[in-house]
Amino acid sequence: MSVDLDRNVVLRGEAELAERAGPLFFASEEFACAATDLNTWALPGFRERIVAERRRLRPGPDAYKLYNPAALADEESERHLLELAGGGARVRICTAPLPHETIIVDRRVAILAGPPEAGVREYTVVRSPGVVKGVVSLFWATWDKAADLADYRRDRPPSLSEESRAILRLLGGGLKDEAAARRLGMSLRTYRRRVAEILTLLNAGSRFQAGLRAKEYGLIS
């Protein structure tokens, strides 16, 4: 059963959201989202399944992602935002507080997510034109004042884990990849993948440049 598009409904949990409102995501031409951070989906793999299914059916919509700085609080989240931007989504960072999550589909439907209660989150799917218009106006007003992801990241150090800092120190020490991987207990393939991820986070074109930037940021001594 899909969402009744002539009325507003409250859905409990992401499984019900997927079952009843899934077609809204798959048919969209424009998708906008505002959230405090990336920890907005409690159901493992739900967001990834939506994205994969959408790509299988048709090209992705124009995507606008607006987050608070908390979305850059750890290395994994920061890499994810960079992947989103690299995939064509427009990502901005807003320092003003944002609701837990608000989704706007084609400027016709708004999905307002509440905080989880007893592990379950409620989603209010709004079709009322006046309410949706207000939500859309607030989103774009906030978007206009937010900073592009690249601009926001330019003057701040990335969030690097202790493992990443250890890799940077080994790079600076001139160890060959095989020796560095053994010291960290990684396979050579994993080590090289992690080095590539660190270069991306530091916006560095080479290992030497990554080392320089890491020192500038005070990430390594």
XYZ file of C-alpha atoms in Angstrom:
221
model
C 0.000 0.000 0.000
C 1.421 3.405 -0.956
C 0.959 6.744 0.726
C -2.377 8.441 0.045
C -1.158 11.458 -1.890
C -4.249 13.490 -1.016
C -3.593 13.682 2.711
C -0.871 13.960 5.324
C 0.137 10.744 7.079
C 2.397 9.724 9.950
C 4.517 6.623 9.380
C 6.274 4.732 12.156
C 9.734 3.403 11.387
C 11.768 3.208 8.227
C 10.287 -0.109 7.154
C 6.846 1.516 6.917
C 8.379 4.574 5.264
C 9.996 2.359 2.624
C 6.831 0.350 2.057
C 4.375 3.212 1.794
C 6.429 6.204 0.635
C 9.119 4.453 -1.404
C 7.565 5.427 -4.772
C 8.033 9.104 -3.849
C 11.805 8.607 -3.791
C 11.975 6.559 -6.967
C 9.899 8.982 -9.068
C 11.514 12.224 -7.940
C 13.282 14.707 -10.220
C 14.585 16.872 -7.364
C 15.514 15.709 -3.890
C 16.459 18.059 -1.056
C 17.457 17.066 2.449
C 18.372 18.992 5.599
C 19.746 17.141 8.625
C 21.901 17.653 11.665
C 24.261 14.804 10.738
C 24.393 11.527 8.821
C 22.943 9.399 11.634
C 19.368 9.858 10.509
C 18.427 6.377 9.333
C 18.103 3.773 12.058
C 17.407 0.864 9.677
C 20.765 -0.538 8.427
C 21.185 -0.261 4.678
C 17.831 1.468 4.073
C 19.253 4.610 2.462
C 21.713 2.562 0.389
C 18.933 0.329 -0.949
C 16.884 3.353 -2.014
C 19.860 4.849 -3.855
C 20.768 1.545 -5.547
C 17.191 0.860 -6.655
C 16.767 4.393 -7.943
C 19.967 4.170 -9.998
C 18.820 0.853 -11.436
C 15.520 2.310 -12.596
C 16.545 5.746 -13.912
C 19.121 8.537 -13.568
C 19.310 10.119 -10.139
C 17.433 13.333 -9.319
C 19.022 16.725 -8.733
C 20.137 16.359 -5.123
C 20.696 19.083 -2.535
C 22.104 18.061 0.846
C 22.272 20.495 3.750
C 23.980 19.473 6.991
C 25.249 20.871 10.251
C 28.994 20.654 11.010
C 28.251 17.519 13.040
C 28.116 15.694 9.706
C 31.895 16.202 9.519
C 32.578 15.029 13.074
C 34.393 11.831 12.100
C 36.424 10.522 9.191
C 33.822 8.091 7.873
C 31.118 10.769 7.733
C 33.430 13.263 6.042
C 34.410 10.711 3.404
C 30.729 9.972 2.805
C 29.969 13.656 2.193
C 32.859 13.859 -0.247
C 31.501 10.810 -2.051
C 28.070 12.444 -2.259
C 29.585 15.606 -3.710
C 31.741 13.582 -6.101
C 28.630 11.765 -7.284
C 26.918 14.984 -8.299
C 24.999 15.980 -5.161
C 25.286 19.596 -4.072
C 26.357 19.614 -0.451
C 26.429 22.607 1.874
C 27.221 23.057 5.562
C 25.027 25.256 7.739
C 26.075 26.459 11.192
C 22.498 27.328 12.216
C 20.651 24.461 13.970
C 18.723 22.166 11.645
C 15.859 19.774 12.434
C 16.678 16.105 12.846
C 15.873 15.560 9.183
C 13.629 17.128 6.576
C 13.245 15.729 3.071
C 11.603 17.585 0.190
C 10.622 15.700 -2.958
C 10.034 17.739 -6.130
C 8.943 20.689 -3.958
C 5.557 18.942 -3.673
C 6.022 16.610 -0.708
C 7.837 17.140 2.583
C 8.864 14.333 4.912
C 9.572 15.469 8.458
C 11.491 13.014 10.639
C 11.174 13.070 14.396
C 13.742 11.864 16.935
C 13.747 8.119 17.667
C 11.579 7.015 20.566
C 12.197 3.521 21.915
C 14.266 2.933 18.791
C 11.479 3.934 16.394
C 11.301 7.202 14.463
C 8.107 8.769 13.139
C 7.957 10.328 9.689
C 5.244 12.825 8.832
C 4.578 12.870 5.080
C 3.075 16.266 4.243
C 1.161 17.032 1.041
C -0.670 20.194 2.160
C 0.486 22.802 -0.411
C 0.702 25.665 2.074
C 2.784 23.697 4.562
C 5.069 22.290 1.866
C 5.576 25.768 0.421
C 6.663 27.015 3.844
C 9.101 24.131 4.333
C 10.533 24.689 0.852
C 10.999 28.414 1.492
C 12.803 27.742 4.785
C 15.070 25.182 3.143
C 16.199 27.471 0.319
C 16.624 30.475 2.610
C 18.921 28.375 4.798
C 20.666 26.904 1.757
C 21.525 30.375 0.430
C 23.295 31.257 3.675
C 25.196 27.965 3.967
C 28.741 27.283 2.736
C 29.610 24.874 -0.045
C 31.270 21.749 1.320
C 34.574 22.522 -0.426
C 34.635 26.077 0.930
C 33.783 24.952 4.459
C 36.518 22.313 4.438
C 39.188 24.543 2.918
C 40.380 26.175 6.143
C 39.762 23.369 8.604
C 41.612 20.106 9.254
C 39.726 16.957 8.273
C 38.552 14.542 10.933
C 41.212 11.831 10.929
C 41.146 8.672 13.012
C 44.141 7.510 15.028
C 44.757 4.873 12.378
C 44.908 7.533 9.669
C 47.333 9.611 11.721
C 49.506 6.534 12.172
C 49.512 6.001 8.412
C 50.537 9.618 7.869
C 53.422 9.214 10.303
C 54.600 6.106 8.459
C 54.358 7.940 5.153
C 56.460 10.725 6.607
C 59.002 8.182 7.828
C 59.603 6.951 4.298
C 58.541 3.341 4.918
C 57.674 1.316 1.849
C 54.045 0.265 1.550
C 54.742 -3.388 2.278
C 56.609 -2.600 5.499
C 54.046 -0.019 6.629
C 51.154 -2.422 6.001
C 52.879 -5.135 8.056
C 53.533 -2.741 10.913
C 49.836 -1.796 11.014
C 48.616 -5.378 10.572
C 46.901 -4.588 7.268
C 46.959 -6.195 3.884
C 48.854 -4.219 1.247
C 45.610 -3.604 -0.630
C 43.864 -2.231 2.467
C 46.842 -0.031 3.300
C 46.922 1.518 -0.170
C 43.166 2.053 -0.090
C 43.483 3.843 3.246
C 46.287 6.019 1.887
C 44.080 7.006 -1.054
C 41.241 7.875 1.334
C 43.553 10.065 3.412
C 44.775 11.899 0.311
C 41.153 12.617 -0.584
C 40.369 13.956 2.889
C 43.434 16.207 2.749
C 42.646 17.247 -0.839
C 46.202 16.255 -1.697
C 47.435 15.208 -5.115
C 50.400 13.244 -3.791
C 51.691 11.626 -0.624
C 54.253 14.383 -0.247
C 51.547 17.039 -0.436
C 49.441 15.090 2.061
C 52.350 15.130 4.504
C 52.791 18.865 4.128
C 49.112 19.550 4.702
C 48.957 17.200 7.666
C 51.792 19.155 9.289
C 50.147 22.497 8.468
C 46.977 21.312 10.159
C 48.897 19.965 13.146
C 47.676 16.425 12.496
C 51.209 15.040 12.800
C 54.357 16.460 14.378
